[in-house]
Coordinates of C-alpha atoms and ligand atoms in Angstrom, one line a residue:
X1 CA -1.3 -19.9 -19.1
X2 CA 0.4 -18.3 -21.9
X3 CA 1.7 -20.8 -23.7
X4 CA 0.4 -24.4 -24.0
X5 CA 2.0 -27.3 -25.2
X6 CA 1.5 -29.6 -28.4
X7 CA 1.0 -33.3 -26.4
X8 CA 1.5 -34.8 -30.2
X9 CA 4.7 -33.2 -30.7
X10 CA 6.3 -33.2 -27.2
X11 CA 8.8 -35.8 -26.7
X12 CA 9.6 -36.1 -22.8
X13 CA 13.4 -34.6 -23.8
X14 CA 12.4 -32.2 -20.0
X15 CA 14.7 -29.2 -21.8
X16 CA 11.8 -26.6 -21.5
X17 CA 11.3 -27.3 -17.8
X18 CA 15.1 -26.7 -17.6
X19 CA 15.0 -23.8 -19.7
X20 CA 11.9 -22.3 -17.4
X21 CA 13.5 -19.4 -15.4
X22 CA 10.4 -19.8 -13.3
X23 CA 10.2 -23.4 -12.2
X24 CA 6.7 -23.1 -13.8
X25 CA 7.0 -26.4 -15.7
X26 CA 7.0 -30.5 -14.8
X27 CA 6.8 -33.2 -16.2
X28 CA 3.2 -35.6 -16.3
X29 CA 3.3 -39.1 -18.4
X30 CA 6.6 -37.6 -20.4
X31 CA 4.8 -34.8 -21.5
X32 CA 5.1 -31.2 -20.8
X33 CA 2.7 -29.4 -18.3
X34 CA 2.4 -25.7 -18.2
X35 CA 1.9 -24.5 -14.5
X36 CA 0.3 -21.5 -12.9
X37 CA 3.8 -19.6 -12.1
X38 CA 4.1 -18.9 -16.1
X39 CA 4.7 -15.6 -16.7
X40 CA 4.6 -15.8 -20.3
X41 CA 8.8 -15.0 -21.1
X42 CA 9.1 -17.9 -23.9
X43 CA 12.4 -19.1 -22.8
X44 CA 10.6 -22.6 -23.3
X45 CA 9.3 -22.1 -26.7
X46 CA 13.0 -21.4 -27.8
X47 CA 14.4 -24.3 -26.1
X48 CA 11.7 -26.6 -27.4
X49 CA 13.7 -28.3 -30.1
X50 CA 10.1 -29.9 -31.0
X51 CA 8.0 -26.8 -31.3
X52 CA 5.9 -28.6 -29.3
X53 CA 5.6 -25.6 -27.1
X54 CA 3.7 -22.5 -28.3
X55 CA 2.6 -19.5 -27.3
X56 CA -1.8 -19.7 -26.2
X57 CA -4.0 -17.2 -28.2
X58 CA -5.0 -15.9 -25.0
X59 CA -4.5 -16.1 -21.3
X60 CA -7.7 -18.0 -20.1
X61 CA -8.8 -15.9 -17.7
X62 CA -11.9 -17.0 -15.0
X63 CA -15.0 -18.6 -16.5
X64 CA -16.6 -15.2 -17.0
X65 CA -15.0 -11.7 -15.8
X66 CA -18.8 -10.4 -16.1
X67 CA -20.0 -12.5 -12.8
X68 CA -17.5 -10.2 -10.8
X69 CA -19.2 -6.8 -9.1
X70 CA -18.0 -4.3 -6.6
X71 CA -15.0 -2.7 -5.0
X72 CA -14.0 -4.1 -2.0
X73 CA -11.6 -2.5 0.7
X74 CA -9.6 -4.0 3.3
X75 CA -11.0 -2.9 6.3
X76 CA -7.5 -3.3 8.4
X77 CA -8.3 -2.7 11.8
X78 CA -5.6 -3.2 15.0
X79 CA -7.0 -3.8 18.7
X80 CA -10.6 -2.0 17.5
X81 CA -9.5 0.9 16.0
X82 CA -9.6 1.1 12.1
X83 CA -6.8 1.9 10.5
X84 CA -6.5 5.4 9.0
X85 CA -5.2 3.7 5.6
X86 CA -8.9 1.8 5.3
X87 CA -10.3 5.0 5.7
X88 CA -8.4 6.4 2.5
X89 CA -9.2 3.5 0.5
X90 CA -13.0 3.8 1.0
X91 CA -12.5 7.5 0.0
X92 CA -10.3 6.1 -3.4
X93 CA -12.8 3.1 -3.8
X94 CA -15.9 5.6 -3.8
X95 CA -14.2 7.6 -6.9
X96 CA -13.6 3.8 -8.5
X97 CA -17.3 2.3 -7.9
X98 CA -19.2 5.8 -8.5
X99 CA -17.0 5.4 -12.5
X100 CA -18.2 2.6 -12.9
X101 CA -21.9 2.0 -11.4
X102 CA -20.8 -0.3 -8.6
X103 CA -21.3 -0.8 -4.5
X104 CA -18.5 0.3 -2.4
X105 CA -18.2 -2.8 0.1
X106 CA -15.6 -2.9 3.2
X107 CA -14.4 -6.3 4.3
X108 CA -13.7 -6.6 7.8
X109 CA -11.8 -9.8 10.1
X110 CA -11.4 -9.2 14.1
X111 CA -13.2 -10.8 17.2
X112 CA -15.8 -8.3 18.4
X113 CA -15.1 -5.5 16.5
X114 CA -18.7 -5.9 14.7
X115 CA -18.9 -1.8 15.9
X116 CA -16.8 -0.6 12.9
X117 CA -18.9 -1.6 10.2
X118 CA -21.4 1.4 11.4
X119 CA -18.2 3.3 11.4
X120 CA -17.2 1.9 7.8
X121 CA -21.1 2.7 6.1
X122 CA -20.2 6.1 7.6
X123 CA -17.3 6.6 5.7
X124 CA -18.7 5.5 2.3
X125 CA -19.0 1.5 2.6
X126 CA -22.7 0.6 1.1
X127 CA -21.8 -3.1 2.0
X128 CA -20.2 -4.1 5.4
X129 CA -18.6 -7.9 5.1
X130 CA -17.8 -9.0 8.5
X131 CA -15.7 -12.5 9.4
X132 CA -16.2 -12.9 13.5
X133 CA -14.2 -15.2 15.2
X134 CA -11.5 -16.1 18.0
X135 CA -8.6 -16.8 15.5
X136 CA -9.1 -13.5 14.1
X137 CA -8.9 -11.4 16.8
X138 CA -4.9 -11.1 15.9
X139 CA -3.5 -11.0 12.7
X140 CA -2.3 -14.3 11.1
X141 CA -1.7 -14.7 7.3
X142 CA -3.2 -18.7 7.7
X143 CA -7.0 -16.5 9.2
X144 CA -7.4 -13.6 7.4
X145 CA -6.0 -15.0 3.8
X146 CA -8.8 -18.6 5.0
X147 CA -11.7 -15.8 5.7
X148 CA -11.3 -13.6 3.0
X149 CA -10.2 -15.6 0.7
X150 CA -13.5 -17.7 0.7
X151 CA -15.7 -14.4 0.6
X152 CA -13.9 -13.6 -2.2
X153 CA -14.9 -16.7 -3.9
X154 CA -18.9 -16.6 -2.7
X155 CA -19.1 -12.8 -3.5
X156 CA -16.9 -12.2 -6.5
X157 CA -15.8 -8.8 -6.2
X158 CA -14.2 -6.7 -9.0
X159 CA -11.6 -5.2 -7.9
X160 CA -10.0 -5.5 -3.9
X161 CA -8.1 -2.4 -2.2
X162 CA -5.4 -3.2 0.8
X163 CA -3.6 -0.8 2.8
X164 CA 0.6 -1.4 1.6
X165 CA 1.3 -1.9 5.8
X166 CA 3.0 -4.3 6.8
X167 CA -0.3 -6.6 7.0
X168 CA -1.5 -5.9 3.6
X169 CA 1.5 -6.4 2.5
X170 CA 1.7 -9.7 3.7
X171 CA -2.2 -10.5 3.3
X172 CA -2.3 -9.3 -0.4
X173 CA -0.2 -11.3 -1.9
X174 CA -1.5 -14.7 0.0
X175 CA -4.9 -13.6 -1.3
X176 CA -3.6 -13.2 -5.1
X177 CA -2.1 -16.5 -5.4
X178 CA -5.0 -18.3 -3.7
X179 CA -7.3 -16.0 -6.2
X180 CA -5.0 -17.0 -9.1
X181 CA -4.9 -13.4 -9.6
X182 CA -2.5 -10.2 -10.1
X183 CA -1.9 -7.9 -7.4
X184 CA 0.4 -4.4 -7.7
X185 CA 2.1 -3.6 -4.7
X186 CA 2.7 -0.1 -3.5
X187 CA 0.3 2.1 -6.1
X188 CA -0.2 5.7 -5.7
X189 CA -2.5 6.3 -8.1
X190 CA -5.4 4.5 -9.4
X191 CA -8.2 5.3 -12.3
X192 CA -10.4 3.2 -13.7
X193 CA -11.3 2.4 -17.4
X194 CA -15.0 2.8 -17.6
X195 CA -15.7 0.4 -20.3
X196 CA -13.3 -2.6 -19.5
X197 CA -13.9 -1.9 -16.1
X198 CA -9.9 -2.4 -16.0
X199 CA -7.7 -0.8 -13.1
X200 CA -4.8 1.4 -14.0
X201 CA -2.5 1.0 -11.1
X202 CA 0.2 3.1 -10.9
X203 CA 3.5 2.9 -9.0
X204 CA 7.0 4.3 -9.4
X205 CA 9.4 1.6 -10.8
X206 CA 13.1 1.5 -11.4
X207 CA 14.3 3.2 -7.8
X208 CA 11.0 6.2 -8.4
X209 CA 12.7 6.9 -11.7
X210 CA 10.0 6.3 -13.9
X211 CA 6.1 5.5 -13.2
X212 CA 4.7 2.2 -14.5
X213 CA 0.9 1.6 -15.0
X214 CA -0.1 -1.9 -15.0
X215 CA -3.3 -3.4 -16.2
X216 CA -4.7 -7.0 -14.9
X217 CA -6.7 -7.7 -17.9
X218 CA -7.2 -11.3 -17.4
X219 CA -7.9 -12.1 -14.0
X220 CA -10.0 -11.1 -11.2
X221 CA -10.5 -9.4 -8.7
X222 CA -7.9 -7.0 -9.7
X223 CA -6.0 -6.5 -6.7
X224 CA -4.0 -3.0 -5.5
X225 CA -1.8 -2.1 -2.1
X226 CA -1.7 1.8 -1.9
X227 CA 0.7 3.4 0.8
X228 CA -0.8 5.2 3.6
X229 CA -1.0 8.3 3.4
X230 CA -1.4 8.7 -0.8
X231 CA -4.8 8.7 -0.9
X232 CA -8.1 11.6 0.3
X233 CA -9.5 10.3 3.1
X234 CA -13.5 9.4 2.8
X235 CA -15.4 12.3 3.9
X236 CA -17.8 10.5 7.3
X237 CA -21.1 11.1 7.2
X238 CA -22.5 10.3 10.4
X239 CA -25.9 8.6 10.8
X240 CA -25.1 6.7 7.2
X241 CA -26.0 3.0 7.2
X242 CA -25.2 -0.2 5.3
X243 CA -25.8 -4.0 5.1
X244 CA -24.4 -5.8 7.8
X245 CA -22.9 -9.4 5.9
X246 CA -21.5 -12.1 8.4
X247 CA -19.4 -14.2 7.0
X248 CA -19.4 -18.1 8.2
X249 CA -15.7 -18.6 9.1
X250 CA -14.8 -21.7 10.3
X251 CA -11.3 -22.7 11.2
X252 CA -9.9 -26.3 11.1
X253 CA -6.6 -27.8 12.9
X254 CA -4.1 -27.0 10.2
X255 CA -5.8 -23.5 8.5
X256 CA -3.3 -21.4 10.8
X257 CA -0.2 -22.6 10.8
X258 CA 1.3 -19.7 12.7
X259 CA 0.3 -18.4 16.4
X260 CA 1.1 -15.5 18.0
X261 CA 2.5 -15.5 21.2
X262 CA 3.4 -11.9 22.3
X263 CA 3.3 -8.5 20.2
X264 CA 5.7 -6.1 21.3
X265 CA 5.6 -2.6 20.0
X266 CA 8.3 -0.9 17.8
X267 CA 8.9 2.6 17.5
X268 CA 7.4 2.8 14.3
X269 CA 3.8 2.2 15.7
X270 CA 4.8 5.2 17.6
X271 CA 5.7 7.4 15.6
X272 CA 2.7 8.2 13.4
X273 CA 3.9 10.6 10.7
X274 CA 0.7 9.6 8.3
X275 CA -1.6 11.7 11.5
X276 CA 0.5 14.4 12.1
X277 CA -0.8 17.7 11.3
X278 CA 2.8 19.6 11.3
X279 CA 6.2 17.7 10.3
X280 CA 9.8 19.3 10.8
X281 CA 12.1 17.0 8.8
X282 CA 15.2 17.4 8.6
X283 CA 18.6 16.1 6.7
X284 CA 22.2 16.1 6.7
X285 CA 22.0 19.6 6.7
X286 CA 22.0 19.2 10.2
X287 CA 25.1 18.0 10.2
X288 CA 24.6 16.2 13.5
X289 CA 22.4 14.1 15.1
X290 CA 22.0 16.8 18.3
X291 CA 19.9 18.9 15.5
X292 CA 17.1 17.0 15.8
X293 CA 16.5 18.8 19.0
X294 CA 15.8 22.0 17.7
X295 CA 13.7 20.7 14.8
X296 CA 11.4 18.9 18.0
X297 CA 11.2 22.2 19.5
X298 CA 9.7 23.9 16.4
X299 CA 7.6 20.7 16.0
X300 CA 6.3 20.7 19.8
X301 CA 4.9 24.3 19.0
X302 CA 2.8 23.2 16.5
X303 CA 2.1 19.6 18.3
X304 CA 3.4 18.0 15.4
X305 CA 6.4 15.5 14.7
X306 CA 9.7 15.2 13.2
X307 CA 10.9 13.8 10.6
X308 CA 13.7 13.1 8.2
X309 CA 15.5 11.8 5.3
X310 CA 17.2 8.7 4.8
X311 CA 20.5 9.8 4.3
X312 CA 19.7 11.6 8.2
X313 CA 19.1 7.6 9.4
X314 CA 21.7 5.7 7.1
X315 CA 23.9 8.3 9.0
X316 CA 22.1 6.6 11.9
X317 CA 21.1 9.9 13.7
X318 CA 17.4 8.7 13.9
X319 CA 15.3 5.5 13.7
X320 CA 13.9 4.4 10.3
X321 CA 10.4 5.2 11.5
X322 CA 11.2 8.8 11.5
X323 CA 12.1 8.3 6.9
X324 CA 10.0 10.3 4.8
X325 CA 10.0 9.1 1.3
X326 CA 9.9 6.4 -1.3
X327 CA 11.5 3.7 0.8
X328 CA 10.1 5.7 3.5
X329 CA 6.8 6.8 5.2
X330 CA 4.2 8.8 3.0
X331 CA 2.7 11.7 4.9
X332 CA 0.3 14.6 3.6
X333 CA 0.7 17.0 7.1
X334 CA -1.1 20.5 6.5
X335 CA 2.3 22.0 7.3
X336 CA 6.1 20.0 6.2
X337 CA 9.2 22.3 7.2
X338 CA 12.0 20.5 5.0
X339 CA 14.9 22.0 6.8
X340 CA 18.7 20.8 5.4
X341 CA 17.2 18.7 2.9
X342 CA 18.4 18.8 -0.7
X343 CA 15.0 17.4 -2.2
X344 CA 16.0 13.8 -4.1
X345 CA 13.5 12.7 -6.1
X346 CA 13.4 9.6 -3.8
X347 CA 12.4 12.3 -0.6
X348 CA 9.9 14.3 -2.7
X349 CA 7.7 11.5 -3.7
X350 CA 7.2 10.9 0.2
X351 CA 6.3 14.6 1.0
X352 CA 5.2 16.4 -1.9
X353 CA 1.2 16.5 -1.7
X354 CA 1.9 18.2 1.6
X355 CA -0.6 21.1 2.1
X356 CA 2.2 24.0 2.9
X357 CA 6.0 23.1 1.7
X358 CA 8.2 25.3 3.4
X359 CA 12.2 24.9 2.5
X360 CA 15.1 25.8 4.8
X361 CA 18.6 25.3 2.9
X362 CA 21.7 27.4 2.4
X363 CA 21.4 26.1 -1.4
X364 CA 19.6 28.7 -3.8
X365 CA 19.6 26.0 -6.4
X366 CA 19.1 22.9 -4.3
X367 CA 15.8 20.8 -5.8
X368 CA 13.7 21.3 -2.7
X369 CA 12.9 24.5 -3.5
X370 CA 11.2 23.5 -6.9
X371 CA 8.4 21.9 -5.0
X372 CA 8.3 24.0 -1.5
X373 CA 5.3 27.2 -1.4
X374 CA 8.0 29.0 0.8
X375 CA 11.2 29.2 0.2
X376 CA 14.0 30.1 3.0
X377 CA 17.7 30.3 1.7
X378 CA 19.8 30.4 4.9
X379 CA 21.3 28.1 7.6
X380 CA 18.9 26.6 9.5
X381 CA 20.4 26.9 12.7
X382 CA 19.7 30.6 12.6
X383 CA 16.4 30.4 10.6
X384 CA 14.5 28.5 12.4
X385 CA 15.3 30.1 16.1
X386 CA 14.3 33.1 14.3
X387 CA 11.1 31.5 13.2
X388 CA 10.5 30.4 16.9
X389 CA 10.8 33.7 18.2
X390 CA 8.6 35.1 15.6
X391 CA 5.7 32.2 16.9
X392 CA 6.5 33.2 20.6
X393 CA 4.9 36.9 19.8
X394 CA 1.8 35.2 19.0
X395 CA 1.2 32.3 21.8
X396 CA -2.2 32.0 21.2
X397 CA -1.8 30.9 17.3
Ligands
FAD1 C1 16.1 3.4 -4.1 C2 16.3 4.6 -3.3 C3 15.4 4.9 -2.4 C4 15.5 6.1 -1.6 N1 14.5 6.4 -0.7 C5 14.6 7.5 0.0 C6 13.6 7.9 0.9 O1 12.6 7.2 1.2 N2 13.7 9.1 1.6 C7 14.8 9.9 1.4 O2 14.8 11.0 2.0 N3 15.8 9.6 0.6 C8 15.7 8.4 -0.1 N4 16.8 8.0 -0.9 C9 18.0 8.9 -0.9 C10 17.9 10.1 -1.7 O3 18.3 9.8 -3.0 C11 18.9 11.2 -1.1 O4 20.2 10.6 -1.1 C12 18.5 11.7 0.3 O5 17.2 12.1 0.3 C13 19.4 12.9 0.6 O6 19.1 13.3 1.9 P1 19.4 14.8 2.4 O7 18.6 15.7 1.6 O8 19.2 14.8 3.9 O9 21.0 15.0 2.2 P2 21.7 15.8 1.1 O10 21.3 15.4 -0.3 O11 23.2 15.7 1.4 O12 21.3 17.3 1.3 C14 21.6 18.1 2.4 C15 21.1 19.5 2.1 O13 21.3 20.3 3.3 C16 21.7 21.6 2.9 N5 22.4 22.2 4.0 C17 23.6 22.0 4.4 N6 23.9 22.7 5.6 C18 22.7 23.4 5.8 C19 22.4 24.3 6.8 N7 23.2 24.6 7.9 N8 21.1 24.8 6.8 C20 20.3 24.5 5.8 N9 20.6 23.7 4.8 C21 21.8 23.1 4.8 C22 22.5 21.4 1.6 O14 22.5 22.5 0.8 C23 21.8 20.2 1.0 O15 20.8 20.6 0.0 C24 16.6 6.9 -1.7 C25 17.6 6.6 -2.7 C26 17.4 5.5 -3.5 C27 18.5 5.2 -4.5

């Protein structure tokens, strides 16, 4: 905790749990008691009219960060097939664990699925964790946040890397609070300080205004979601092996508290922007939905996808599934035609480590242009026909 109270000087008057924003503080035997949800603000050592509450000279942190080794990644996995965003942490996690002298370990829940972990050393991992049972065969928050959870505490890694899906999203934070750790949500960049061993995690802030680096100093393991997409993607070396580590998961009446009954498929899981090679996006240069027909028919050349920009769906000519940016998809394609987009800031950061940027607006000055390789001023209703039949003298490109 941050602060810690005077027991000598605290009277039982209850104004600092009233004056705690965070609900962090009750009451034991009239005194004071500073709980885990303290964030440190002070509101209580200003409404102490005692001064019995101060601030601590330093946040305890566990018994010794030193017994904690190794970066771990979230193996996420769905029906058997690993999830492309594991396979960019292990690629991140390698850079991480080569800076500073550790193992690269994958940690893996499912029921029978004991085949990735040869896929997993193959991609980097030196360690292969592996929980095996019935209750894990589907994602629930109450079995993987039970299984990992207590190989966090047997093992001790250092730091622990989650896909930012919708499952580590929901798994990364369970794990934090049962680790009594920190966890940033949503990185896209992440380096390493070689002495302290400290993460800096860094994610845009403040609507992608501004980037914020944040440090877990304290606490470990030091916990990070990164976006799909953000990250290099391991380089597999077939033939590579690893240690194979079963984890003894054992689940009681009680541990999962949720159970799934069907899973029904949304577009979204259809749509998969993050493989796609070649993405035509497109925005309200369109002008109507019906233009999204003629950016599939440049897309369908190169077997790629379409894709837009929010103000395209908030206009609600395409699903969400289809959003490129910060509230958005990520995606990295080889090839992204921007075509009637201006370029917000809040579109670019969901686009812009594309491989080829090529920009299709009747705006010499709009923003896209700053960060596309090729540049196309004109309406896109001519261009890109005129691009088609261009690729239609070459059908075997
Ligand atoms: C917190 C927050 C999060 C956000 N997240 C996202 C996000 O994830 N993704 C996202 O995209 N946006 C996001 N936005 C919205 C973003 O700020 C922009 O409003 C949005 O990207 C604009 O979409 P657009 O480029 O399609 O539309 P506009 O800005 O209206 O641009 C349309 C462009 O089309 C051009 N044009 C017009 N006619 C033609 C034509 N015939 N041929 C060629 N060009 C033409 C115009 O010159 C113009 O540049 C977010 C905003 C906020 C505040």
């Amino acid at each position: 905790m941050a602060v810690k109270v005077i027991l000598e000087k605290c009277k039982g008057c209850t104004k600092c749990v009233r004056s705690c924003p965070f609900t962090a503080i009750t009451m034991e035997n009239k005194k004071a008691v500073i709980g885990i949800a303290c964030t440190g603000c002070g509101q209580c050592i200003d409404a102490c009219p005692f001064g019995a509450i101060e601030r601590a000279e330093e946040a305890p942190g566990p018994a010794d960060l030193s017994e904690y080794h190794g970066v771990w990644v979230f193996a996420e996995q769905r029906e058997g097939k690993l999830m492309q965003v594991a396979v960019e942490l292990l690629g991140e996690g390698k850079k991480l664990a080569s800076v500073i002298g550790c193992e690269l370990c994958a940690v893996l829940c499912g029921s029978g699925v004991e085949n990735l972990a040869g896929e997993l050393f193959e991609y980097g991992a030196d360690k292969v964790y592996y929980g095996d049972a019935p209750e894990l065969k589907q994602y629930t928050t109450g079995a993987y946040t039970k299984a990992i959870y207590e190989a966090i505490l047997a093992y001790k890694p250092e730091i622990v890397l989650l896909g930012a899906t919708h499952i580590g999203r929901d798994l990364g934070p369970c794990l934090a609070v049962k680790c009594s750790t920190g966890l940033t949500a949503d990185c896209t960049r992440l380096e390493i300080d070689p002495e302290t061993k400290g993460i800096l995690q860094t994610r845009p802030a403040f609507g992608g205004n501004l980037m914020a680096t944040i440090v877990c100093p304290g606490h470990r393991p030091q916990m990070s979601t990164v976006r799909p997409g953000v990250m290099e993607k391991a380089e597999r070396q077939p033939g590579r092996r690893g240690t194979l580590i079963k984890l003894d998961v054992k689940f009681q009446e009680g541990d999962i508290r949720t159970k799934v009954l069907e899973v029904v498929k949304s577009v979204r899981e259809a749509v998969s922007l993050t493989d796609a090679e070649v993405i035509v996006s497109g925005g309200m240069g369109l002008g109507k939905p019906e233009g999204f027909q003629l950016l599939k028919k440049l897309a369908d050349r190169f077997g790629g996808s379409v894709a837009s920009s929010r103000a395209a769906v908030d206009a609600g000519w395409i699903d969400h599934a289809y959003q490129v940016g910060q509230t958005g998809t990520t995606v990295k394609p080889k090839i992204y035609f921007a075509c009637g987009i201006s370029g917000a800031i809040q579109h670019a950061a969901g686009m812009q480590n594309s491989g080829l940027i090529v920009a299709i607006n009747t705006n010499e000055n709009a923003p896209i242009f700053d960060i596309a390789d090729i540049g196309i001023v004109g309406d896109l209703y001519k261009v890109i026909p005129a691009i088609m039949e261009e690729l239609d003298k070459y059908p075997e490109a």
